[in-house]
Amino acid sequence: MSGVRRLGARWRRGRPLRTRLALAASAAVALVAVGVCAAAFFVIRYELLHQLDLSLTQSATRVVQENRGEGPGIVAGECRFLSAPACAQVVPADPAADPEAGYLLPVSAPVREVAAGARAPYFSNVTRLGQSLRMLTTPFGDGRALQVALRADPVERGVRQAAALLAAVGGAGVLLAGLLGYAVSRTGLAPVARLTSTAERIASTRDPRHRIELPPGPPGRQDEVTRLAASFNTMLGELEESVSAQRRLVADASHELRTPLTALRTNAELLARADRLTPAQRERASGALGRQIREVTGLVNDLIELARDEEPLPLLEEVRIAELAGHAVATARTHWPRVRFELEVGPGAAETTRPGVPARLARLLTNLLDNAAKFSPPDAPVEVALSAYGGGLGLGLTVRDHGPGISAEDLPYVFDRFYRAEAARALPGSGLGLAMARQIARAHGAELTASAAPGGGALFTVVFGGEGP
């Protein structure tokens, strides 16, 4: 039995899903059709036999009423014709009382038992005069039994005709079940077929721009397969965006690395001929080479940080943002001694904590402070403000400078990788600091936005948890 199961499982695995679904649907419909036809056959057969038995019972009643004093022998014997009345004979319990002329219908031991009152009336099928007969044996009184018979071939013919008709209907039902099963599998699995075709096309072309065509209709009334196709389209959109972002990152990185690598090679080639240079020239070339190496190292590190979308969960801890902001401001004062940094911590913000990676949050604040210091005039402060709202449920951090600000044309792109405004291209930096800051903020469930500050300058806002104040 287990071998049959394994063979069936192997056969099912070797068939396409459409074929298996068509066979399953066809088998289910065919089983119902055959079951209905079989049930109808037995009902028709029972009703035809029941009607014949009722006729025999009525004939027996009439014979009993008309022949109460009759002795053993044949009462009526013309049942070999379809239009003739029932054959009838009276049989005694004692065989010694049988008539000399004999009987038309067969007399057996059960018939004597009915005559003696030891057995209940019963129906039976017999053959006499070359005809199939249905016979009723019932008590006649005074130790006698009455046998009544009618031709059964019309009923048998009706049963055969019903069987033939129902077999034809069942066969047509099985054929129709096969067609319906094929249609159901073809229609029901059409989105799956399109999904499979799209997936295979993407796998062969490596192009995630393909989409599955969805049937029209409101999203809330789509079936499961259509929703699966819609989810697959959404996944393809995310994949396409990810691939495009990866390609842009590679293209931008190659573009940004080309200049410092060229400078590195030039200075390295220059230092290779150090014997032709003066000590001052060697010192300048060596210093330039060191700066360029640091710039390239910082750029590569930034690219590695941007390539990581999620924060390491084992390093998460409750971080007091106010203390982290104070440390970041103190570090910025060391790096930018000519810029004045001002930190203001609002009520309730000093004790507010947020889950996160301290080193990554410190990098977020450092990037914002470095960006503000880069554009801030020497006599203008960089203002850092931390405020709590919503009973401590939310926390807002703002960094404002008093520099030239962000133009309306540049504002939508300030967080793009390698994007640098026209006024910032002469300043040091790779154009990755703000992109990295936004990525860190989103990884911590916060939102970083940029806007023009009232009165001039740029304003960057980080909101931790819920809507802003």
Coordinates of C-alpha atoms in Angstrom, one line a residue:
M1 CA 0.0 0.0 0.0
S2 CA 2.9 2.4 0.9
G3 CA 4.4 1.6 -2.5
V4 CA 1.2 2.6 -4.3
R5 CA 1.2 5.9 -2.3
R6 CA 4.8 6.6 -3.2
L7 CA 4.1 5.9 -6.8
G8 CA 1.1 8.2 -6.7
A9 CA 3.1 10.9 -5.0
R10 CA 5.9 10.6 -7.6
W11 CA 3.3 10.8 -10.4
R12 CA 1.8 13.9 -8.9
R13 CA 5.2 15.6 -8.5
G14 CA 6.0 14.9 -12.1
R15 CA 2.9 16.7 -13.4
P16 CA 2.3 20.4 -13.8
L17 CA 0.1 22.2 -11.3
R18 CA -2.5 22.9 -14.1
T19 CA -2.7 19.2 -14.9
R20 CA -3.1 18.2 -11.3
L21 CA -5.8 20.9 -10.7
A22 CA -7.7 19.9 -13.8
L23 CA -7.6 16.2 -12.8
A24 CA -8.7 17.0 -9.2
A25 CA -11.5 19.2 -10.4
S26 CA -12.6 16.7 -13.1
A27 CA -12.4 13.8 -10.6
A28 CA -14.5 15.7 -8.1
V29 CA -17.2 16.6 -10.6
A30 CA -17.1 13.2 -12.2
L31 CA -17.5 11.5 -8.9
V32 CA -20.5 13.7 -8.1
A33 CA -22.1 13.0 -11.6
V34 CA -21.5 9.2 -11.2
G35 CA -22.9 9.2 -7.7
V36 CA -26.0 11.1 -8.7
C37 CA -26.6 8.8 -11.7
A38 CA -26.1 5.7 -9.5
A39 CA -28.5 7.1 -6.9
A40 CA -31.0 7.9 -9.6
F41 CA -30.8 4.4 -11.0
F42 CA -31.5 2.7 -7.6
V43 CA -34.4 5.1 -6.9
I44 CA -35.9 4.4 -10.3
R45 CA -35.4 0.6 -9.9
Y46 CA -36.9 0.7 -6.5
E47 CA -40.0 2.7 -7.6
L48 CA -40.7 0.4 -10.6
L49 CA -40.4 -2.7 -8.4
H50 CA -42.5 -1.1 -5.8
Q51 CA -45.3 -0.3 -8.3
L52 CA -45.2 -3.9 -9.5
D53 CA -45.4 -5.1 -5.9
L54 CA -48.4 -2.8 -5.2
S55 CA -50.1 -4.3 -8.3
L56 CA -49.5 -7.8 -6.9
T57 CA -50.8 -6.8 -3.5
Q58 CA -54.0 -5.3 -5.1
S59 CA -54.5 -8.4 -7.3
A60 CA -54.0 -10.7 -4.2
T61 CA -56.6 -8.8 -2.3
R62 CA -59.1 -9.0 -5.2
V63 CA -58.5 -12.8 -5.5
V64 CA -59.1 -13.3 -1.8
Q65 CA -62.3 -11.4 -1.9
E66 CA -63.6 -13.2 -5.0
N67 CA -62.5 -16.8 -4.2
R68 CA -62.8 -17.2 -0.4
G69 CA -64.1 -20.8 -0.6
E70 CA -61.8 -22.1 -3.3
G71 CA -59.8 -25.2 -2.6
P72 CA -56.2 -25.9 -3.7
G73 CA -55.6 -25.4 -7.3
I74 CA -55.2 -22.7 -10.1
V75 CA -57.5 -19.8 -9.8
A76 CA -56.3 -17.8 -12.8
G77 CA -53.6 -18.7 -15.3
E78 CA -53.4 -16.1 -18.2
C79 CA -50.5 -14.0 -16.9
R80 CA -48.3 -14.9 -19.9
F81 CA -49.9 -12.0 -21.7
L82 CA -49.1 -8.4 -20.8
S83 CA -52.8 -7.3 -20.7
A84 CA -53.9 -10.5 -18.9
P85 CA -54.8 -10.4 -15.2
A86 CA -52.4 -11.9 -12.6
C87 CA -51.9 -15.7 -12.4
A88 CA -53.2 -17.0 -9.1
Q89 CA -53.2 -20.4 -7.3
V90 CA -54.1 -21.7 -3.9
V91 CA -51.6 -24.0 -2.2
P92 CA -52.3 -26.1 0.9
A93 CA -49.8 -26.5 3.8
D94 CA -50.1 -30.3 3.4
P95 CA -48.7 -31.6 0.1
A96 CA -51.2 -34.5 0.3
A97 CA -54.0 -32.1 -0.4
D98 CA -52.5 -30.9 -3.7
P99 CA -54.8 -31.1 -6.8
E100 CA -54.2 -33.8 -9.4
A101 CA -53.9 -31.2 -12.1
G102 CA -50.8 -29.7 -10.6
Y103 CA -49.8 -26.0 -10.3
L104 CA -48.9 -23.3 -12.8
L105 CA -46.5 -21.5 -10.5
P106 CA -43.6 -23.2 -8.6
V107 CA -44.4 -24.5 -5.1
S108 CA -41.5 -24.7 -2.7
A109 CA -41.0 -25.3 1.0
P110 CA -41.4 -21.5 1.9
V111 CA -44.8 -21.6 0.2
R112 CA -45.9 -24.4 2.5
E113 CA -44.6 -22.5 5.5
V114 CA -46.7 -19.4 4.6
A115 CA -49.7 -21.7 4.2
A116 CA -49.0 -23.1 7.7
G117 CA -48.6 -19.6 9.1
A118 CA -44.9 -20.2 10.0
R119 CA -43.6 -17.6 7.5
A120 CA -44.6 -14.0 6.6
P121 CA -45.7 -13.1 3.1
Y122 CA -42.9 -12.5 0.7
F123 CA -42.1 -11.4 -2.9
S124 CA -39.9 -13.5 -5.3
N125 CA -38.8 -13.6 -8.9
V126 CA -39.6 -16.7 -11.0
T127 CA -39.6 -17.8 -14.6
R128 CA -42.6 -19.7 -16.1
L129 CA -44.0 -20.0 -19.6
G130 CA -40.8 -18.5 -20.9
Q131 CA -41.5 -15.3 -19.1
S132 CA -40.0 -13.5 -16.1
L133 CA -42.6 -13.2 -13.4
R134 CA -42.8 -11.3 -10.1
M135 CA -44.7 -13.4 -7.5
L136 CA -46.3 -12.7 -4.2
T137 CA -46.9 -15.5 -1.7
T138 CA -49.4 -14.6 1.1
P139 CA -51.7 -16.5 3.5
F140 CA -55.2 -17.5 2.2
G141 CA -56.6 -18.8 5.5
D142 CA -57.4 -22.4 6.7
G143 CA -53.9 -23.7 6.2
R144 CA -53.6 -22.4 2.6
A145 CA -51.4 -19.9 0.8
L146 CA -52.2 -17.8 -2.2
Q147 CA -49.6 -17.2 -4.9
V148 CA -50.2 -14.3 -7.3
A149 CA -47.8 -13.5 -10.2
L150 CA -47.4 -10.8 -12.9
R151 CA -45.1 -10.4 -15.8
A152 CA -41.9 -8.5 -14.7
D153 CA -40.2 -8.1 -18.1
P154 CA -41.7 -4.5 -18.6
V155 CA -40.2 -3.5 -15.3
E156 CA -36.9 -5.1 -16.1
R157 CA -36.9 -3.4 -19.5
G158 CA -37.7 -0.1 -17.9
V159 CA -34.8 -0.7 -15.4
R160 CA -32.4 -1.5 -18.3
Q161 CA -33.5 1.6 -20.2
A162 CA -33.0 3.7 -17.2
A163 CA -29.6 2.2 -16.6
A164 CA -28.6 2.9 -20.2
L165 CA -29.9 6.4 -20.1
L166 CA -28.2 7.2 -16.8
A167 CA -25.0 5.6 -18.0
A168 CA -25.0 7.9 -21.0
V169 CA -25.8 10.9 -18.8
G170 CA -23.0 9.8 -16.4
G171 CA -20.5 9.5 -19.3
A172 CA -21.5 12.9 -20.6
G173 CA -21.1 14.2 -17.1
V174 CA -17.6 12.8 -16.8
L175 CA -16.7 14.3 -20.2
L176 CA -18.2 17.6 -19.2
A177 CA -16.3 17.4 -15.9
G178 CA -13.0 16.9 -17.8
L179 CA -13.7 20.0 -19.9
L180 CA -14.8 22.0 -16.9
G181 CA -11.7 20.9 -15.0
Y182 CA -9.5 22.0 -17.8
A183 CA -11.3 25.3 -18.1
V184 CA -11.2 25.9 -14.4
S185 CA -7.5 25.1 -14.2
R186 CA -6.7 27.3 -17.2
T187 CA -8.8 30.2 -16.0
G188 CA -8.0 29.9 -12.3
L189 CA -4.2 29.5 -12.8
A190 CA -3.9 32.1 -15.5
P191 CA -2.4 34.7 -13.0
V192 CA -0.1 32.0 -11.7
A193 CA 1.0 31.2 -15.2
R194 CA 1.6 34.9 -15.9
L195 CA 3.5 35.1 -12.6
T196 CA 5.6 32.1 -13.5
S197 CA 6.3 33.5 -17.0
T198 CA 7.3 36.9 -15.6
A199 CA 9.6 35.3 -13.0
E200 CA 11.2 33.1 -15.6
R201 CA 11.7 36.1 -17.9
I202 CA 13.2 38.1 -15.1
A203 CA 15.5 35.2 -14.2
S204 CA 16.7 34.9 -17.9
T205 CA 17.0 38.7 -18.6
R206 CA 17.9 39.9 -15.1
D207 CA 15.5 42.8 -15.8
P208 CA 13.1 43.5 -12.9
R209 CA 11.0 46.1 -14.9
H210 CA 8.6 43.4 -16.1
R211 CA 5.1 43.4 -14.4
I212 CA 2.2 40.9 -14.3
E213 CA -1.0 42.2 -15.9
L214 CA -3.8 42.3 -13.3
P215 CA -7.5 42.1 -14.1
P216 CA -9.5 45.3 -13.6
G217 CA -11.4 45.7 -10.4
P218 CA -11.2 47.3 -7.0
P219 CA -8.3 45.9 -4.8
G220 CA -10.7 44.8 -2.0
R221 CA -12.6 42.4 -4.3
Q222 CA -9.6 40.6 -5.9
D223 CA -9.1 36.9 -5.3
E224 CA -6.2 35.3 -3.6
V225 CA -4.2 34.7 -6.8
T226 CA -4.7 38.2 -8.0
R227 CA -3.5 39.5 -4.7
L228 CA -0.5 37.3 -5.0
A229 CA 0.2 38.7 -8.4
A230 CA -0.2 42.3 -7.0
S231 CA 2.2 41.5 -4.2
F232 CA 4.6 40.1 -6.7
N233 CA 4.4 43.3 -8.7
T234 CA 5.1 45.3 -5.5
M235 CA 8.1 43.1 -4.8
L236 CA 9.3 43.6 -8.4
G237 CA 9.0 47.4 -7.9
E238 CA 11.0 47.2 -4.7
L239 CA 13.6 45.0 -6.5
E240 CA 13.8 47.4 -9.4
E241 CA 14.2 50.3 -7.1
S242 CA 16.9 48.4 -5.1
V243 CA 18.8 47.5 -8.3
S244 CA 18.5 51.0 -9.6
A245 CA 19.8 52.4 -6.3
Q246 CA 22.7 49.9 -6.4
R247 CA 23.6 50.9 -10.0
R248 CA 23.4 54.6 -9.1
L249 CA 25.6 54.0 -6.1
V250 CA 28.2 52.1 -8.1
A251 CA 28.1 54.8 -10.8
D252 CA 28.3 57.6 -8.4
A253 CA 31.0 55.9 -6.3
S254 CA 33.1 55.3 -9.4
H255 CA 32.7 58.9 -10.5
E256 CA 33.6 60.2 -7.1
L257 CA 36.6 57.9 -6.7
R258 CA 38.0 58.7 -10.1
T259 CA 39.3 62.1 -9.1
P260 CA 41.0 61.2 -5.8
L261 CA 42.5 58.1 -7.2
T262 CA 43.9 60.0 -10.1
A263 CA 45.4 62.5 -7.7
L264 CA 46.8 59.6 -5.6
R265 CA 48.4 58.1 -8.6
T266 CA 49.9 61.4 -9.7
N267 CA 51.4 62.1 -6.2
A268 CA 52.6 58.5 -5.9
E269 CA 54.4 58.8 -9.3
L270 CA 55.8 62.1 -8.3
L271 CA 57.2 60.7 -5.0
A272 CA 58.6 57.8 -7.0
R273 CA 61.0 60.3 -8.6
A274 CA 61.8 61.9 -5.2
D275 CA 65.4 62.3 -6.1
R276 CA 64.5 65.0 -8.6
L277 CA 62.4 67.0 -6.0
T278 CA 63.5 69.5 -3.5
P279 CA 62.8 68.8 0.2
A280 CA 59.9 71.3 0.2
Q281 CA 58.4 69.6 -2.9
R282 CA 58.7 66.2 -1.4
E283 CA 57.0 67.5 1.8
R284 CA 54.1 69.0 -0.1
A285 CA 53.6 65.8 -2.2
S286 CA 53.8 63.6 0.9
G287 CA 51.2 65.7 2.7
A288 CA 48.9 65.8 -0.3
L289 CA 49.3 62.0 -0.6
G290 CA 48.3 61.5 3.0
R291 CA 45.3 63.8 2.8
Q292 CA 44.1 62.1 -0.4
I293 CA 44.5 58.7 1.3
R294 CA 42.4 59.8 4.2
E295 CA 39.8 61.2 1.9
V296 CA 39.6 58.0 -0.1
T297 CA 39.5 55.9 3.2
G298 CA 36.7 58.1 4.5
L299 CA 34.7 57.8 1.3
V300 CA 35.1 54.0 1.2
N301 CA 34.0 53.8 4.8
D302 CA 31.0 56.0 4.1
L303 CA 30.0 53.8 1.2
I304 CA 30.3 50.7 3.4
E305 CA 28.0 52.4 6.0
L306 CA 25.5 53.3 3.3
A307 CA 25.4 49.8 2.0
R308 CA 24.2 48.6 5.4
D309 CA 20.4 49.2 5.6
E310 CA 19.8 47.8 9.1
E311 CA 21.3 48.4 12.5
P312 CA 22.9 45.4 14.3
L313 CA 20.2 44.3 16.8
P314 CA 22.6 42.9 19.4
L315 CA 24.1 46.4 19.8
L316 CA 20.7 48.1 20.5
E317 CA 20.4 49.8 23.9
E318 CA 18.5 52.6 25.6
V319 CA 20.3 55.8 24.6
R320 CA 19.9 59.1 26.4
I321 CA 19.8 61.5 23.4
A322 CA 20.6 64.6 25.5
E323 CA 23.9 63.2 26.7
L324 CA 24.7 62.0 23.2
A325 CA 23.9 65.4 21.8
G326 CA 26.2 67.1 24.4
H327 CA 29.0 64.8 23.5
A328 CA 28.6 65.4 19.8
V329 CA 28.5 69.2 20.3
A330 CA 31.7 69.0 22.4
T331 CA 33.4 67.0 19.7
A332 CA 32.3 69.4 17.0
R333 CA 33.7 72.3 19.0
T334 CA 37.1 70.6 18.9
H335 CA 36.9 69.9 15.1
W336 CA 35.5 73.4 14.3
P337 CA 37.1 75.8 16.7
R338 CA 36.1 78.9 14.7
V339 CA 32.3 78.0 14.9
R340 CA 30.2 78.6 18.0
F341 CA 27.9 75.7 18.9
E342 CA 24.9 76.3 21.2
L343 CA 23.0 73.4 22.8
E344 CA 19.5 73.9 24.3
V345 CA 17.8 71.0 26.1
G346 CA 14.0 71.6 26.7
P347 CA 12.0 70.4 29.7
G348 CA 11.8 66.6 30.0
A349 CA 14.2 66.0 27.1
A350 CA 17.3 65.4 29.3
E351 CA 15.9 62.1 30.7
T352 CA 14.2 60.9 27.5
T353 CA 15.8 57.7 26.0
R354 CA 15.4 55.9 22.8
P355 CA 16.5 52.4 21.7
G356 CA 19.4 52.5 19.3
V357 CA 23.1 52.0 18.6
P358 CA 25.0 54.8 20.3
A359 CA 27.8 54.9 17.8
R360 CA 25.4 55.2 14.9
L361 CA 23.3 57.9 16.5
A362 CA 26.5 59.8 17.3
R363 CA 27.4 59.6 13.6
L364 CA 24.0 61.0 12.7
L365 CA 24.5 64.0 15.0
T366 CA 28.1 64.5 13.9
N367 CA 27.2 64.5 10.2
L368 CA 24.5 67.2 10.9
L369 CA 26.8 69.3 13.0
D370 CA 29.7 69.0 10.4
N371 CA 27.3 70.0 7.6
A372 CA 26.0 73.0 9.6
A373 CA 29.6 74.1 10.6
K374 CA 30.7 73.8 7.0
F375 CA 28.2 76.5 5.8
S376 CA 28.1 78.6 9.0
P377 CA 29.8 82.0 9.0
P378 CA 32.5 82.5 11.7
D379 CA 30.4 85.0 13.6
A380 CA 27.2 83.1 13.5
P381 CA 26.3 80.2 15.9
V382 CA 25.1 76.7 15.1
E383 CA 22.0 76.1 17.2
V384 CA 21.2 72.7 18.5
A385 CA 17.8 72.2 20.3
L386 CA 16.4 69.1 21.9
S387 CA 12.7 69.1 23.0
A388 CA 10.3 66.5 24.3
Y389 CA 6.6 66.4 23.5
G390 CA 3.6 64.2 24.1
G391 CA 4.4 63.4 27.7
G392 CA 7.9 62.1 26.7
L393 CA 6.5 59.9 23.9
G394 CA 8.2 62.0 21.2
L395 CA 11.5 63.7 20.9
G396 CA 12.6 66.3 18.5
L397 CA 16.2 67.4 17.6
T398 CA 16.9 70.5 15.4
V399 CA 20.2 71.7 14.0
R400 CA 20.2 75.2 12.5
D401 CA 22.9 77.2 10.8
H402 CA 23.0 80.8 9.6
G403 CA 24.7 80.2 6.3
P404 CA 23.4 80.7 2.8
G405 CA 20.6 78.1 3.3
I406 CA 19.2 75.6 0.9
S407 CA 17.7 76.8 -2.4
A408 CA 14.3 75.5 -3.4
E409 CA 15.9 73.7 -6.4
D410 CA 18.3 71.8 -4.2
L411 CA 15.9 71.0 -1.3
P412 CA 14.4 67.8 -2.8
Y413 CA 17.9 66.4 -3.4
V414 CA 19.9 67.3 -0.3
F415 CA 19.7 63.7 1.0
D416 CA 20.7 62.0 -2.2
R417 CA 24.0 60.2 -2.4
F418 CA 26.8 62.3 -3.8
Y419 CA 24.6 65.2 -4.4
R420 CA 26.3 68.6 -3.8
A421 CA 24.7 71.9 -4.4
E422 CA 26.4 74.4 -6.6
A423 CA 27.6 76.5 -3.7
A424 CA 29.0 73.4 -1.9
R425 CA 31.2 72.0 -4.6
A426 CA 34.2 74.0 -3.6
L427 CA 33.9 72.8 0.0
P428 CA 35.4 69.6 1.4
G429 CA 33.3 66.5 1.6
S430 CA 32.0 63.6 -0.5
G431 CA 28.3 64.3 -0.6
L432 CA 27.4 61.2 1.5
G433 CA 27.0 62.8 5.0
L434 CA 23.4 63.7 4.8
A435 CA 22.4 60.5 2.9
M436 CA 24.0 58.5 5.7
A437 CA 22.3 60.7 8.4
R438 CA 18.9 60.0 6.9
Q439 CA 19.6 56.3 6.6
I440 CA 20.6 56.1 10.3
A441 CA 17.5 58.1 11.3
R442 CA 15.2 55.7 9.5
A443 CA 16.9 52.7 10.8
H444 CA 16.1 54.0 14.3
G445 CA 12.5 54.7 13.5
A446 CA 13.1 58.5 13.2
E447 CA 12.6 60.9 10.3
L448 CA 15.1 63.5 9.2
T449 CA 13.9 66.5 7.2
A450 CA 15.5 69.7 5.8
S451 CA 14.0 73.1 5.4
A452 CA 14.8 76.7 5.0
A453 CA 15.2 78.4 8.4
P454 CA 13.3 81.6 9.2
G455 CA 15.6 84.5 8.7
G456 CA 18.1 82.5 6.6
G457 CA 20.2 79.4 6.9
A458 CA 19.2 75.7 6.9
L459 CA 17.2 73.8 9.5
F460 CA 17.5 70.0 9.9
T461 CA 14.9 68.3 12.1
V462 CA 15.1 64.7 13.5
V463 CA 11.8 63.4 15.0
F464 CA 12.0 60.3 17.2
G465 CA 8.7 58.5 17.7
G466 CA 5.3 59.7 16.4
E467 CA 4.4 63.0 14.9
G468 CA 6.5 66.1 15.6
P469 CA 5.7 68.7 18.2

